[in-house]
Amino acid sequence: MIRRAYKSRQPVHVAPQAAPQSFSDTRRMTVQDDEFLAVSEGRIRIRIGVVAFLFMLGIVLLRLAEIALLSPQDHRKFLPQAITKVRADMTDRNGELLATTLTTYSLYAEPRRVWNPRETAQSLAAIRPNLNVRELEAKLDTDRAFVWLERGLTPKERQAVFELGMPGLDFRSEPKRVYPRGQLASHYIGFTDVDMIGVAGSERAFEDRLKGDNAPDVALALDMRVQFAVADELQKSVDKFSADSGAAVVMDIKSGELIALVSVPNFDPNNPGATSPETRFNHASMSTYDLGSVFKPLTMAMALEDGVANQTELFPVQKPYRVLNKYIRDDHPSDVPLNMAGVLAESSNRGTAMLAQRIGADSQKAHLRNLGLLDRVPVELAESARPQVQRRWGEMATVTVSYGHGLAVSPLSLTAAIGALLNDGLYVAPTVLRRDALNPVETKRVFRQETSDALRHMMRQVVTEGTGRKANIPGFGVMGKTGTAEKPANGGYDQKRLVTSFVAAFPHSDPRYAMIVTLDEPQAIEGTYGYATAGWNAAPTAGQVIARIGPMLPGARDIVETANVIDSETGRLQREALR
């Protein structure tokens, strides 16, 4: 029903007028419809709104088209891109896998797309207990384009996160370096960072060789079987004697190949960040010690090489011996004079000091430099320390250095020097790479062969008759020398804090392998009669190692030297052992 509205409902008196001349002169009545006007205005507003909406939608669609078609990377420029790096495997000398690369997944978030940071953080922490809820929530409740949450997830772990269905979470597939042997040879092999860059050990040393699309596998000189046996025995001794740390090296002196290199404590290269920096420290090549009497074979060799003494001369070690204002003492004093072999077997500081004075400071330093003991070991590992050398090298320094005090070197450095002494006098630089045509042996003469032969027999006598008897393993002709040194403290030496070592080589008939065992601050235990010296700990440890690794190593068995003799009773020709 339409309601009509008139301007006035009151009666109006109209004066008589003349009749209209035409239709145009007829009076008109205007009727106004309010509802019709309201509907019309509403329709106009709707049309304007629709046009505005379509205009804005067009702008959005144009922008999306620009992003999708014209600049596909711009909207993801802050997100992590997929890593396609590859890295060659590392194996031991027998082809056993030591390091390889697997595909893993790294979890990240785009905080702007996360609906509920707290709920997301709690859900993630429920299936990833190693993640902290508060830290996760703080990362998710930001305006950043993306944040890393966790890297190196396995496919199973990735699936568990994916099934949460949380918006704003995503993954990037990337390679991860994996060490299937765990802690075994961790210092030797080293590890990479999350970006697959080598930061320690062989991983760092051969970074350029390992990276690349078609890089061949790298074969190390390491023998995993030997490494395991050495590490096992060294760890047992560190525990048994409550030592702070331990180190051991096994080297093929003919080729320079490092068959084993152990540092205790060690770590898991699959998760190096979970351990302290101390466990990642390589004591075999980076720690430098005053190693004590293990230096004495080198002093004997210097004296023979320089012609200042011979093997038959007797040295009056039974008498007090003073150098400048200091008396030189022997831990095992002899009652009679000793020849050079006796000085070494009884580990006489007095006899060694007498030889050192004859050698002199200049010649001593020249020999030590030639043996590589005044510089870092020329090995591929970056973890190779420089020795600690005295600035003033006078007469007293010459004497103390002759028996291993006043010059701090690494166990690896001394192993290479002793190896040169027994390798017919030829120095071969240590290497962690297996020798091949691309890595040939290079030698440098440091002693005459006659000098080498003389020390070979003297060091055998140390094990059969002297301080190294606990390392005498039948069948391998072990040669060696004990060394016990007091650690420097407050400008002097602390007699209660010792570093003990045993340097060994085998077999006596044709030396092939040199090794060292070093214990830092071992303690006396029941059965050592209050002694914590090398003959009671380092020497038996070395013997136990040789007993286990000797059967594995080619050329390790000793061949007894014999000579043809005539039996005085029967007159028959017989063969008699020369030792």
Coordinates of C-alpha atoms in Angstrom, one line a residue:
M1 CA 0.0 0.0 0.0
I2 CA 1.4 3.4 -1.0
R3 CA 0.9 6.3 1.4
R4 CA 0.6 9.6 -0.3
A5 CA 2.0 12.7 1.3
Y6 CA 0.5 16.1 0.5
K7 CA 1.9 19.5 1.4
S8 CA -1.3 20.5 3.3
R9 CA -4.5 18.9 4.4
Q10 CA -6.2 22.2 5.5
P11 CA -9.0 23.6 3.2
V12 CA -7.7 26.1 0.8
H13 CA -9.8 28.9 -0.5
V14 CA -9.1 29.5 -4.1
A15 CA -10.0 32.7 -5.8
P16 CA -12.0 32.4 -9.0
Q17 CA -9.8 32.6 -12.0
A18 CA -10.2 32.7 -15.6
A19 CA -10.4 29.4 -17.4
P20 CA -7.0 28.0 -18.5
Q21 CA -6.1 28.9 -22.0
S22 CA -4.2 25.6 -22.6
F23 CA -3.0 22.2 -21.0
S24 CA 0.2 23.8 -19.9
D25 CA -1.6 26.2 -17.8
T26 CA -3.1 23.3 -15.8
R27 CA -2.0 23.0 -12.0
R28 CA 0.3 20.1 -11.2
M29 CA 0.6 18.0 -7.9
T30 CA 4.1 16.5 -6.9
V31 CA 4.0 13.3 -4.9
Q32 CA 7.2 12.2 -3.0
D33 CA 8.0 8.4 -2.2
D34 CA 10.6 8.2 0.7
E35 CA 11.1 4.4 0.6
F36 CA 11.8 4.5 -3.1
L37 CA 14.5 7.1 -2.5
A38 CA 16.1 5.0 0.2
V39 CA 16.3 1.9 -2.0
S40 CA 17.7 3.9 -4.8
E41 CA 20.4 5.4 -2.6
G42 CA 21.3 1.9 -1.2
R43 CA 21.7 0.5 -4.7
I44 CA 24.0 3.3 -5.6
R45 CA 26.1 2.7 -2.6
I46 CA 26.3 -1.1 -3.4
R47 CA 27.4 -0.4 -6.9
I48 CA 30.1 1.9 -5.6
G49 CA 31.3 -0.7 -3.1
V50 CA 31.3 -3.4 -5.7
V51 CA 33.3 -1.2 -8.1
A52 CA 35.8 -0.4 -5.3
F53 CA 36.1 -4.1 -4.2
L54 CA 36.7 -5.1 -7.8
F55 CA 39.3 -2.4 -8.2
M56 CA 41.2 -3.5 -5.1
L57 CA 40.9 -7.1 -6.1
G58 CA 42.3 -6.3 -9.5
I59 CA 45.3 -4.5 -7.8
V60 CA 45.9 -7.6 -5.6
L61 CA 45.7 -10.0 -8.5
L62 CA 48.0 -7.9 -10.6
R63 CA 50.5 -7.9 -7.7
L64 CA 50.3 -11.6 -7.3
A65 CA 50.8 -12.1 -11.0
E66 CA 53.8 -9.9 -10.8
I67 CA 55.2 -11.9 -8.0
A68 CA 54.5 -15.2 -9.6
L69 CA 55.5 -14.3 -13.2
L70 CA 58.0 -11.5 -13.1
S71 CA 60.0 -12.0 -9.8
P72 CA 59.6 -15.6 -8.6
Q73 CA 62.5 -15.4 -6.1
D74 CA 61.8 -12.0 -4.5
H75 CA 59.2 -13.3 -2.1
R76 CA 61.4 -16.1 -0.9
K77 CA 64.7 -14.2 -0.7
F78 CA 64.7 -14.4 3.0
L79 CA 64.0 -18.1 3.2
P80 CA 66.9 -20.7 3.3
Q81 CA 67.8 -22.1 -0.1
A82 CA 68.4 -25.8 -0.7
I83 CA 72.0 -26.9 -0.3
T84 CA 73.4 -29.1 -3.0
K85 CA 76.9 -29.5 -1.7
V86 CA 78.6 -32.9 -1.9
R87 CA 81.7 -34.2 -0.2
A88 CA 83.8 -37.2 -0.9
D89 CA 84.0 -40.1 1.5
M90 CA 87.0 -40.9 3.7
T91 CA 88.2 -44.4 4.3
D92 CA 91.0 -46.0 6.2
R93 CA 94.0 -47.7 4.5
N94 CA 91.9 -50.9 4.0
G95 CA 88.9 -49.2 2.5
E96 CA 86.8 -49.2 5.7
L97 CA 84.4 -46.2 5.7
L98 CA 85.3 -43.4 8.2
A99 CA 83.3 -40.4 6.9
T100 CA 80.4 -40.1 4.5
T101 CA 77.5 -37.8 3.6
L102 CA 73.8 -38.4 4.1
T103 CA 70.7 -36.3 3.2
T104 CA 69.1 -34.9 6.3
Y105 CA 66.4 -32.2 7.0
S106 CA 66.6 -28.9 8.7
L107 CA 63.6 -27.4 10.4
Y108 CA 62.9 -23.7 10.1
A109 CA 59.9 -21.4 10.7
E110 CA 58.4 -18.4 9.1
P111 CA 57.2 -16.5 12.2
R112 CA 54.8 -14.3 10.3
R113 CA 52.9 -17.4 9.2
V114 CA 52.8 -19.0 12.6
W115 CA 49.3 -18.7 14.1
N116 CA 49.9 -19.5 17.7
P117 CA 53.6 -19.3 18.8
R118 CA 53.0 -20.8 22.2
E119 CA 51.0 -23.7 21.0
T120 CA 53.5 -24.4 18.2
A121 CA 56.4 -24.3 20.6
Q122 CA 54.8 -26.7 23.0
S123 CA 53.8 -29.1 20.2
L124 CA 57.3 -29.1 18.9
A125 CA 59.0 -29.6 22.3
A126 CA 56.7 -32.5 22.9
I127 CA 58.2 -34.6 20.1
R128 CA 61.7 -32.9 20.1
P129 CA 62.6 -33.0 23.8
N130 CA 66.0 -31.4 23.1
L131 CA 64.3 -28.2 22.1
N132 CA 63.5 -25.6 24.8
V133 CA 59.9 -24.4 24.9
R134 CA 60.7 -20.8 25.9
E135 CA 63.5 -20.4 23.3
L136 CA 61.2 -21.8 20.6
E137 CA 58.4 -19.5 21.6
A138 CA 60.7 -16.5 21.5
K139 CA 61.9 -17.4 18.0
L140 CA 58.4 -17.9 16.7
D141 CA 56.9 -14.8 18.3
T142 CA 58.9 -12.4 16.1
D143 CA 58.5 -10.4 12.9
R144 CA 61.5 -12.0 11.2
A145 CA 61.2 -13.6 7.8
F146 CA 62.5 -17.0 9.0
V147 CA 64.4 -18.6 11.9
W148 CA 66.2 -21.9 12.2
L149 CA 64.7 -24.3 14.8
E150 CA 66.8 -27.5 14.4
R151 CA 69.1 -28.9 11.8
G152 CA 70.1 -32.5 10.9
L153 CA 66.8 -34.3 11.3
T154 CA 66.4 -37.8 10.0
P155 CA 63.5 -38.7 7.7
K156 CA 61.6 -40.3 10.6
E157 CA 62.0 -37.1 12.8
R158 CA 60.9 -34.9 9.9
Q159 CA 57.8 -37.0 9.4
A160 CA 56.9 -36.6 13.1
V161 CA 57.1 -32.8 12.8
F162 CA 55.2 -32.8 9.6
E163 CA 52.3 -34.7 11.1
L164 CA 51.8 -31.9 13.6
G165 CA 50.3 -29.8 10.8
M166 CA 51.5 -26.6 12.3
P167 CA 51.4 -23.6 9.8
G168 CA 54.6 -21.7 9.4
L169 CA 57.0 -24.7 9.7
D170 CA 59.0 -26.0 6.8
F171 CA 62.1 -28.1 6.0
R172 CA 65.1 -27.7 3.9
S173 CA 66.9 -30.9 2.7
E174 CA 70.6 -30.6 3.0
P175 CA 73.6 -33.0 3.3
K176 CA 75.1 -33.9 6.7
R177 CA 78.5 -35.3 7.4
V178 CA 78.3 -38.6 9.3
Y179 CA 81.0 -40.6 11.0
P180 CA 79.9 -44.2 11.4
R181 CA 82.7 -45.2 13.8
G182 CA 81.7 -42.6 16.4
Q183 CA 84.5 -41.6 18.7
L184 CA 87.1 -43.9 17.0
A185 CA 89.9 -41.7 15.5
S186 CA 87.9 -38.5 16.2
H187 CA 91.0 -36.4 16.4
Y188 CA 92.5 -38.0 13.3
I189 CA 89.4 -37.7 11.1
G190 CA 88.1 -34.4 12.5
F191 CA 84.7 -33.0 11.6
T192 CA 82.9 -30.4 9.6
D193 CA 80.5 -27.6 10.6
V194 CA 76.8 -27.6 9.7
D195 CA 77.7 -26.0 6.3
M196 CA 79.9 -29.0 5.4
I197 CA 83.2 -27.1 5.8
G198 CA 86.0 -29.0 7.4
V199 CA 87.1 -27.4 10.7
A200 CA 89.4 -30.0 12.3
G201 CA 91.5 -33.0 11.6
S202 CA 91.7 -34.6 8.1
E203 CA 88.4 -33.0 7.2
R204 CA 90.1 -29.6 7.4
A205 CA 93.4 -30.7 6.0
F206 CA 91.9 -32.1 2.8
E207 CA 89.0 -29.6 2.4
D208 CA 89.9 -28.9 -1.2
R209 CA 90.2 -32.5 -2.1
L210 CA 87.0 -33.6 -0.5
K211 CA 84.6 -31.0 -1.9
G212 CA 83.4 -31.1 -5.4
D213 CA 80.8 -33.0 -7.5
N214 CA 83.1 -35.7 -8.7
A215 CA 85.8 -35.7 -5.9
P216 CA 87.3 -39.2 -5.4
D217 CA 87.3 -40.8 -2.0
V218 CA 90.3 -39.9 0.2
A219 CA 92.1 -42.9 1.7
L220 CA 93.9 -42.2 5.0
A221 CA 96.9 -43.9 6.3
L222 CA 94.9 -45.0 9.4
D223 CA 94.3 -48.6 10.1
M224 CA 91.0 -48.8 12.0
R225 CA 91.9 -52.1 13.7
V226 CA 95.1 -50.7 15.0
Q227 CA 93.5 -47.5 16.0
F228 CA 90.9 -49.3 18.0
A229 CA 93.4 -51.5 19.9
V230 CA 95.7 -48.5 20.7
A231 CA 92.7 -46.4 21.9
D232 CA 91.4 -49.2 24.0
E233 CA 94.7 -49.8 25.8
L234 CA 95.4 -46.2 26.3
Q235 CA 92.0 -45.5 27.8
K236 CA 92.4 -48.4 30.2
S237 CA 95.8 -47.0 31.3
V238 CA 94.4 -43.4 31.7
D239 CA 91.6 -44.8 33.9
K240 CA 93.9 -47.3 35.8
F241 CA 96.5 -44.7 36.7
S242 CA 94.0 -41.7 37.0
A243 CA 96.0 -39.7 34.5
D244 CA 94.6 -36.4 33.3
S245 CA 95.1 -37.3 29.6
G246 CA 97.0 -39.7 27.3
A247 CA 98.4 -39.8 23.8
A248 CA 99.7 -42.5 21.6
V249 CA 101.1 -42.7 18.0
V250 CA 102.0 -45.6 15.8
M251 CA 104.0 -44.7 12.6
D252 CA 105.4 -46.7 9.8
I253 CA 108.9 -45.3 9.7
K254 CA 109.6 -46.5 6.2
S255 CA 106.7 -44.6 4.7
G256 CA 105.9 -42.0 7.4
E257 CA 102.2 -43.2 7.4
L258 CA 100.5 -42.6 10.7
I259 CA 98.8 -46.0 11.3
A260 CA 97.2 -44.8 14.5
L261 CA 97.0 -41.5 16.4
V262 CA 95.1 -41.4 19.7
S263 CA 94.2 -38.7 22.1
V264 CA 92.3 -39.4 25.4
P265 CA 89.8 -38.0 26.2
N266 CA 88.2 -38.1 22.8
F267 CA 84.8 -37.0 21.4
D268 CA 82.0 -37.9 19.0
P269 CA 82.5 -36.0 15.7
N270 CA 78.8 -36.6 14.9
N271 CA 78.1 -34.1 17.7
P272 CA 81.2 -32.1 18.5
G273 CA 79.4 -29.3 20.1
A274 CA 78.1 -31.5 22.9
T275 CA 81.6 -31.9 24.3
S276 CA 84.0 -29.5 25.9
P277 CA 86.9 -27.9 24.0
E278 CA 89.3 -29.9 26.2
T279 CA 88.1 -33.2 24.7
R280 CA 88.5 -31.9 21.2
F281 CA 92.1 -31.0 21.9
N282 CA 94.6 -33.4 20.2
H283 CA 97.2 -34.2 22.8
A284 CA 99.2 -36.4 20.4
S285 CA 100.1 -33.5 18.1
M286 CA 99.2 -30.3 19.9
S287 CA 100.3 -30.8 23.5
T288 CA 104.0 -30.1 24.1
Y289 CA 105.8 -31.7 27.0
D290 CA 109.2 -32.0 28.5
L291 CA 109.3 -35.7 27.7
G292 CA 112.3 -36.7 29.7
S293 CA 114.7 -39.6 29.1
V294 CA 113.1 -40.6 25.8
F295 CA 115.5 -37.9 24.4
K296 CA 118.6 -39.9 25.5
P297 CA 118.8 -42.2 22.4
L298 CA 119.1 -39.0 20.3
T299 CA 121.9 -37.7 22.4
M300 CA 123.8 -41.0 22.1
A301 CA 123.3 -40.8 18.3
M302 CA 124.6 -37.2 18.2
A303 CA 127.7 -38.2 20.1
L304 CA 128.5 -41.1 17.7
E305 CA 127.7 -39.0 14.7
D306 CA 130.0 -36.2 15.8
G307 CA 132.7 -38.7 16.8
V308 CA 133.0 -37.3 20.4
A309 CA 132.5 -40.7 22.0
N310 CA 132.5 -44.4 21.2
Q311 CA 130.6 -47.4 22.5
T312 CA 133.4 -48.9 24.5
E313 CA 134.4 -45.8 26.6
L314 CA 133.4 -46.0 30.2
F315 CA 131.8 -43.0 31.9
P316 CA 132.3 -42.4 35.6
V317 CA 128.5 -42.1 36.4
Q318 CA 129.1 -43.5 39.9
K319 CA 130.6 -40.3 41.0
P320 CA 128.8 -37.0 41.7
Y321 CA 128.7 -34.8 38.6
R322 CA 128.3 -31.0 38.7
V323 CA 127.5 -28.7 35.8
L324 CA 128.1 -25.0 36.7
N325 CA 126.5 -24.8 40.2
K326 CA 124.1 -27.8 39.8
Y327 CA 124.7 -31.4 40.6
I328 CA 123.2 -33.9 38.1
R329 CA 121.5 -36.8 39.9
D330 CA 120.5 -40.2 38.7
D331 CA 117.2 -41.9 39.7
H332 CA 118.9 -45.3 39.4
P333 CA 122.5 -44.6 40.5
S334 CA 125.1 -47.1 39.3
D335 CA 128.0 -48.3 41.5
V336 CA 130.4 -48.7 38.5
P337 CA 131.3 -46.8 35.4
L338 CA 129.1 -47.5 32.4
N339 CA 129.6 -47.6 28.6
M340 CA 127.3 -45.8 26.3
A341 CA 124.8 -48.8 26.1
G342 CA 124.8 -49.0 29.9
V343 CA 124.2 -45.3 30.2
L344 CA 121.1 -45.7 28.0
A345 CA 119.9 -48.9 29.6
E346 CA 120.2 -47.5 33.2
S347 CA 119.0 -44.1 32.0
S348 CA 121.9 -42.2 33.6
N349 CA 121.5 -38.4 33.5
R350 CA 125.1 -38.0 34.5
G351 CA 126.5 -40.1 31.6
T352 CA 124.1 -38.3 29.2
A353 CA 125.2 -34.9 30.5
M354 CA 128.9 -35.8 29.9
L355 CA 128.1 -36.6 26.3
A356 CA 126.0 -33.4 25.9
Q357 CA 128.9 -31.3 27.0
R358 CA 131.1 -32.9 24.4
I359 CA 128.5 -32.4 21.7
G360 CA 128.1 -28.7 22.5
A361 CA 125.1 -26.4 22.1
D362 CA 125.6 -25.5 18.4
S363 CA 125.9 -29.1 17.2
Q364 CA 123.0 -30.2 19.5
K365 CA 120.7 -27.5 18.1
A366 CA 121.7 -28.4 14.5
H367 CA 120.9 -32.1 15.1
L368 CA 117.6 -31.2 16.8
R369 CA 116.7 -28.9 13.9
N370 CA 117.5 -31.6 11.4
L371 CA 115.2 -34.0 13.2
G372 CA 112.4 -31.5 13.1
L373 CA 112.3 -31.0 16.9
L374 CA 112.7 -27.2 16.7
D375 CA 109.7 -26.6 14.5
R376 CA 106.2 -28.0 14.0
V377 CA 105.9 -31.4 12.6
P378 CA 105.4 -31.2 8.8
V379 CA 102.2 -33.2 8.8
E380 CA 99.0 -32.3 6.9
L381 CA 97.0 -31.7 10.1
A382 CA 96.6 -28.1 11.2
E383 CA 96.7 -29.4 14.8
S384 CA 100.4 -29.6 15.0
A385 CA 102.1 -27.5 17.7
R386 CA 105.4 -25.7 17.6
P387 CA 107.8 -26.8 20.3
Q388 CA 108.6 -24.6 23.3
V389 CA 112.3 -23.7 22.9
Q390 CA 114.5 -21.9 25.4
R391 CA 115.6 -18.4 24.3
R392 CA 119.0 -18.8 26.1
W393 CA 120.7 -22.0 25.1
G394 CA 123.8 -22.1 27.3
E395 CA 125.7 -25.0 28.8
M396 CA 123.1 -25.9 31.4
A397 CA 120.3 -25.9 28.7
T398 CA 122.5 -28.2 26.5
V399 CA 122.8 -30.6 29.4
T400 CA 119.1 -30.6 30.5
V401 CA 117.9 -30.9 26.9
S402 CA 120.1 -34.0 26.4
Y403 CA 117.8 -35.9 28.8
G404 CA 114.5 -34.3 27.9
H405 CA 114.1 -31.2 30.1
G406 CA 114.0 -27.6 28.8
L407 CA 112.6 -28.5 25.3
A408 CA 108.9 -29.2 25.1
V409 CA 107.8 -31.2 22.0
S410 CA 104.7 -33.1 21.0
P411 CA 104.5 -36.9 21.2
L412 CA 104.1 -37.0 17.4
S413 CA 107.3 -34.9 16.9
L414 CA 109.4 -37.3 19.0
T415 CA 108.0 -40.3 17.3
A416 CA 109.1 -39.0 13.9
A417 CA 112.6 -38.2 15.2
I418 CA 113.0 -41.7 16.8
G419 CA 111.7 -43.2 13.6
A420 CA 114.4 -41.4 11.6
L421 CA 117.0 -42.6 14.0
L422 CA 116.1 -46.3 13.5
N423 CA 115.2 -46.0 9.8
D424 CA 118.9 -46.3 8.8
G425 CA 119.2 -42.6 9.7
L426 CA 116.6 -41.4 7.1
Y427 CA 113.9 -38.9 8.2
V428 CA 110.5 -39.4 6.6
A429 CA 107.8 -36.7 7.3
P430 CA 104.7 -38.1 8.9
T431 CA 101.5 -38.2 6.8
V432 CA 97.9 -39.0 7.4
L433 CA 97.4 -40.0 3.8
R434 CA 97.9 -43.5 2.5
R435 CA 101.0 -43.5 0.3
D436 CA 100.5 -43.9 -3.4
A437 CA 101.9 -42.5 -6.7
L438 CA 100.5 -39.1 -5.9
N439 CA 102.0 -39.1 -2.4
P440 CA 105.5 -40.7 -2.7
V441 CA 108.0 -41.1 0.1
E442 CA 110.6 -38.4 0.5
T443 CA 113.6 -39.0 2.7
K444 CA 116.3 -36.9 4.3
R445 CA 119.4 -38.3 5.9
V446 CA 119.9 -37.2 9.5
F447 CA 122.3 -39.9 10.8
R448 CA 124.7 -42.4 9.2
Q449 CA 123.5 -46.0 8.9
E450 CA 126.3 -47.1 11.3
T451 CA 124.9 -44.7 13.9
S452 CA 121.4 -46.1 13.4
D453 CA 122.6 -49.7 13.8
A454 CA 124.3 -48.9 17.0
L455 CA 121.2 -47.3 18.5
R456 CA 119.1 -50.1 17.3
H457 CA 121.0 -52.5 19.5
M458 CA 121.3 -50.1 22.4
M459 CA 117.5 -49.6 22.5
R460 CA 116.9 -53.3 22.4
Q461 CA 119.1 -53.7 25.5
V462 CA 116.9 -51.1 27.3
V463 CA 114.0 -53.5 26.9
T464 CA 115.8 -56.7 27.6
E465 CA 118.0 -55.5 30.5
G466 CA 117.1 -51.9 31.4
T467 CA 114.1 -49.8 32.5
G468 CA 111.8 -50.9 29.6
R469 CA 111.6 -54.6 30.5
K470 CA 107.8 -54.4 31.0
A471 CA 107.4 -53.7 27.3
N472 CA 109.3 -56.8 26.1
I473 CA 106.8 -58.7 24.1
P474 CA 108.2 -62.0 22.7
G475 CA 108.3 -62.3 19.0
F476 CA 108.5 -58.6 18.1
G477 CA 112.0 -57.6 19.1
V478 CA 110.8 -54.5 20.9
M479 CA 113.3 -51.6 21.2
G480 CA 112.5 -48.6 23.4
K481 CA 113.2 -46.0 26.1
T482 CA 111.4 -44.9 29.1
G483 CA 111.0 -41.2 30.0
T484 CA 109.8 -39.5 33.2
A485 CA 109.7 -35.7 33.4
E486 CA 108.6 -33.4 36.1
K487 CA 106.1 -30.7 34.9
P488 CA 107.3 -27.1 35.0
A489 CA 105.8 -25.0 37.9
N490 CA 106.5 -21.6 39.4
G491 CA 109.9 -21.2 37.7
G492 CA 111.0 -24.7 38.5
Y493 CA 109.7 -28.3 38.4
D494 CA 107.0 -30.0 40.4
Q495 CA 108.2 -33.4 41.5
K496 CA 104.7 -34.7 42.2
R497 CA 103.3 -33.9 38.8
L498 CA 104.9 -36.1 36.2
V499 CA 104.6 -36.8 32.4
T500 CA 105.6 -40.4 31.6
S501 CA 106.4 -41.8 28.2
F502 CA 107.7 -44.9 26.5
V503 CA 109.0 -44.6 22.9
A504 CA 109.3 -47.9 21.2
A505 CA 110.1 -49.5 17.8
F506 CA 109.8 -53.0 16.3
P507 CA 111.0 -55.4 15.1
H508 CA 114.7 -55.2 16.1
S509 CA 115.8 -57.2 13.0
D510 CA 114.5 -54.6 10.6
P511 CA 112.7 -51.7 12.3
R512 CA 109.4 -50.9 10.6
Y513 CA 107.2 -49.2 13.2
A514 CA 107.8 -46.6 15.8
M515 CA 105.4 -45.6 18.6
I516 CA 105.0 -43.6 21.7
V517 CA 102.7 -43.8 24.7
T518 CA 102.4 -40.6 26.9
L519 CA 100.5 -40.2 30.2
D520 CA 99.9 -36.8 31.7
E521 CA 100.1 -36.9 35.6
P522 CA 99.6 -40.6 36.2
Q523 CA 99.3 -41.7 39.8
A524 CA 101.0 -44.4 41.8
I525 CA 98.7 -47.4 42.4
E526 CA 98.8 -50.6 44.4
G527 CA 101.5 -52.8 42.8
T528 CA 103.8 -49.9 41.7
Y529 CA 105.3 -49.5 45.2
G530 CA 104.6 -45.8 45.3
Y531 CA 106.2 -45.1 41.9
A532 CA 104.4 -43.3 39.1
T533 CA 107.4 -43.4 36.7
A534 CA 107.3 -44.6 33.1
G535 CA 108.6 -48.0 33.8
W536 CA 105.5 -48.7 35.8
N537 CA 102.8 -47.3 33.6
A538 CA 103.8 -46.1 30.1
A539 CA 106.1 -49.1 29.4
P540 CA 103.6 -51.8 30.2
T541 CA 100.9 -49.9 28.3
A542 CA 103.2 -49.9 25.2
G543 CA 103.8 -53.6 25.7
Q544 CA 100.1 -54.3 25.8
V545 CA 99.5 -52.3 22.7
I546 CA 102.3 -54.1 20.8
A547 CA 100.9 -57.5 21.8
R548 CA 97.6 -56.6 20.2
I549 CA 98.6 -54.7 17.1
G550 CA 101.8 -56.7 16.3
P551 CA 99.9 -59.6 14.7
M552 CA 97.9 -57.2 12.5
L553 CA 100.9 -55.3 11.0
P554 CA 102.9 -56.6 8.1
G555 CA 106.6 -56.8 8.8
A556 CA 106.1 -56.6 12.5
R557 CA 107.5 -60.0 13.5
D558 CA 111.1 -60.2 14.5
I559 CA 113.6 -62.4 12.6
V560 CA 116.3 -63.5 14.9
E561 CA 119.7 -62.8 13.6
T562 CA 122.0 -65.9 13.5
A563 CA 125.6 -66.8 12.7
N564 CA 127.3 -70.0 11.6
V565 CA 129.4 -71.5 14.4
I566 CA 131.3 -74.7 14.9
D567 CA 130.2 -76.8 17.9
S568 CA 133.4 -77.4 20.0
E569 CA 132.4 -80.9 21.1
T570 CA 130.9 -82.3 17.9
G571 CA 132.6 -80.2 15.3
R572 CA 129.3 -79.7 13.5
L573 CA 128.1 -76.5 11.9
Q574 CA 125.4 -74.9 13.9
R575 CA 123.4 -71.7 13.8
E576 CA 123.4 -69.6 16.9
A577 CA 121.3 -66.5 17.8
L578 CA 123.3 -63.3 17.9
R579 CA 121.0 -62.0 20.6

